[in-house]
């Protein structure tokens, strides 16, 4: 019963193979010449079997063999390709493969035309250096040939090799080494050997070895191997000399790089010192007085005005807080409708609203009395964005007009932007030049740039967020430590990138200068005594909102039942909304 199952399984495999894409016949003629060179002619009967989305075939032919742990180039040349006896469009490329060495890839077919049915591909080429020394017998050479390669992804139903010897080298002096018993060899005559193979599976190879006494051919296997060894030794010496010269040059360049980097670091230190000395004039110095806890929002100020005084910016979280403030004032209501948050305008008068509050309210309800976050049109969203930008500018004007800031923050930042651009842009251009001249030898840049990016990118990104400079410095230091840790991975160690290369890289200094420039841009602007007093008040309110306990809220609610709703906009402004929602 088991035999019947095996026969049935074999028939199923055979039928599926016959009716799938395959090579029906792969015949190879090898003509060995007295010079030791030989001509290979492959005749491949390829059956596309109903496939209509093929442009042709690929043929991979190894150009190297491994002998005594050396890669031996066999010198393939003089390629000719035909299909059904006619010329065909084809391309030849040489590739390297770590497993099998170099090989030639033939791309046969027109990329703009499809092909189907059965076709005979004829590939002819010459092997100029294919005679090797036998590893088993002295004074014996051999021809070792990979007949079909191992790159075919379709089965080969039948394979035949015709090996033609020169008149002085025939059956009496040749020994055939067949890898397996399934291959059958036969001498047709004294100088013509055939080797046949049954069906080969996809990616299965077929190699042929024949040995013969040395001296019959002009090529000598031992001499060929000797030439390879000499060439290998010569290349090794050249490589060692190159590496020695390279190390000398790299050391010289590295010394120069450290001197150049010193100037960058001096520039950074001097810039930091100047900013530190001018910190009060520029507005970087925070309120020095001890913080007094405050329990009520500042009178006469909207949450947007408070946000501008707090961090000199009116960002999106400030506008979110403004929505809560308008809801508390009764100018809009917040409801859940159809699974989304909807704002509804009320009929309450604008009389007691500040300019920024009324402008923001008009922007939200410019189209209708309902605002749906998900369903608003792109045009309405753009209009709101323009309105928000306009409110930002008006808030900066307000701070100057009402005596909170010494200068208009927008005008100050616009001027500063061009100053920073005049500093940073030449710095970036000079850094690109320096990196190319002094840091690119032997691919140093390829390895130095990733390290620098890993080390300083967190600091650059953090500079765009509203967090303290101390936290930004901590984030930067963590990034530097991460960059140094990655450096110690084996891949980077092999490429001789040192931690000092990261720290002294001009890119590292430029990254720190960018962090500093972004911080200056965001914090520029000094307040008047009135402005500083209000900032101090807001700091006290922030401290209360961060640390308030439930019992304190209960005491406040006895005097003001709407105390939590009144404080929610400021909880949002200070980033404590989750804490206050829990209290709510």
Coordinates of N, CA and C in Angstrom, one line a residue, residues 54 67 148-149 193 206 208 324 369 414 487 495 516 549 560 571:
X54 N 5.7 37.4 -18.7 CA 7.1 37.3 -18.6 C 7.7 38.1 -19.8
X67 N 39.0 27.7 -4.6 CA 40.0 26.6 -4.6 C 41.0 26.9 -3.5
X148 N 24.8 24.1 -14.9 CA 23.6 24.9 -15.0 C 23.6 26.0 -13.9
X149 N 24.6 26.1 -13.1 CA 24.5 27.1 -12.0 C 23.5 26.6 -10.9
X193 N 32.5 12.9 -24.8 CA 31.9 12.4 -23.5 C 30.5 13.1 -23.3
X206 N 24.3 21.3 -10.7 CA 24.8 20.1 -11.4 C 26.2 20.4 -11.8
X208 N 30.3 19.2 -13.0 CA 31.0 18.1 -13.7 C 32.5 18.3 -13.4
X324 N -12.5 76.6 27.2 CA -13.1 76.3 28.5 C -13.5 77.6 29.2
X369 N -23.9 78.4 14.2 CA -23.9 78.5 15.7 C -23.4 77.2 16.4
X414 N 10.8 89.1 14.8 CA 11.1 89.2 13.4 C 12.5 89.7 13.2
X487 N 27.9 54.0 19.8 CA 29.3 53.9 19.2 C 30.0 52.6 19.5
X495 N 34.8 50.4 12.4 CA 35.1 51.6 11.5 C 35.7 52.7 12.3
X516 N 20.4 76.6 21.2 CA 20.5 77.9 21.9 C 19.8 78.9 21.1
X549 N -5.0 70.2 47.0 CA -5.6 68.9 47.5 C -7.1 69.1 47.6
X560 N -17.6 79.5 46.6 CA -17.9 79.7 45.2 C -18.2 78.3 44.6
X571 N -6.0 75.5 34.6 CA -5.4 74.1 34.8 C -5.0 73.6 33.4

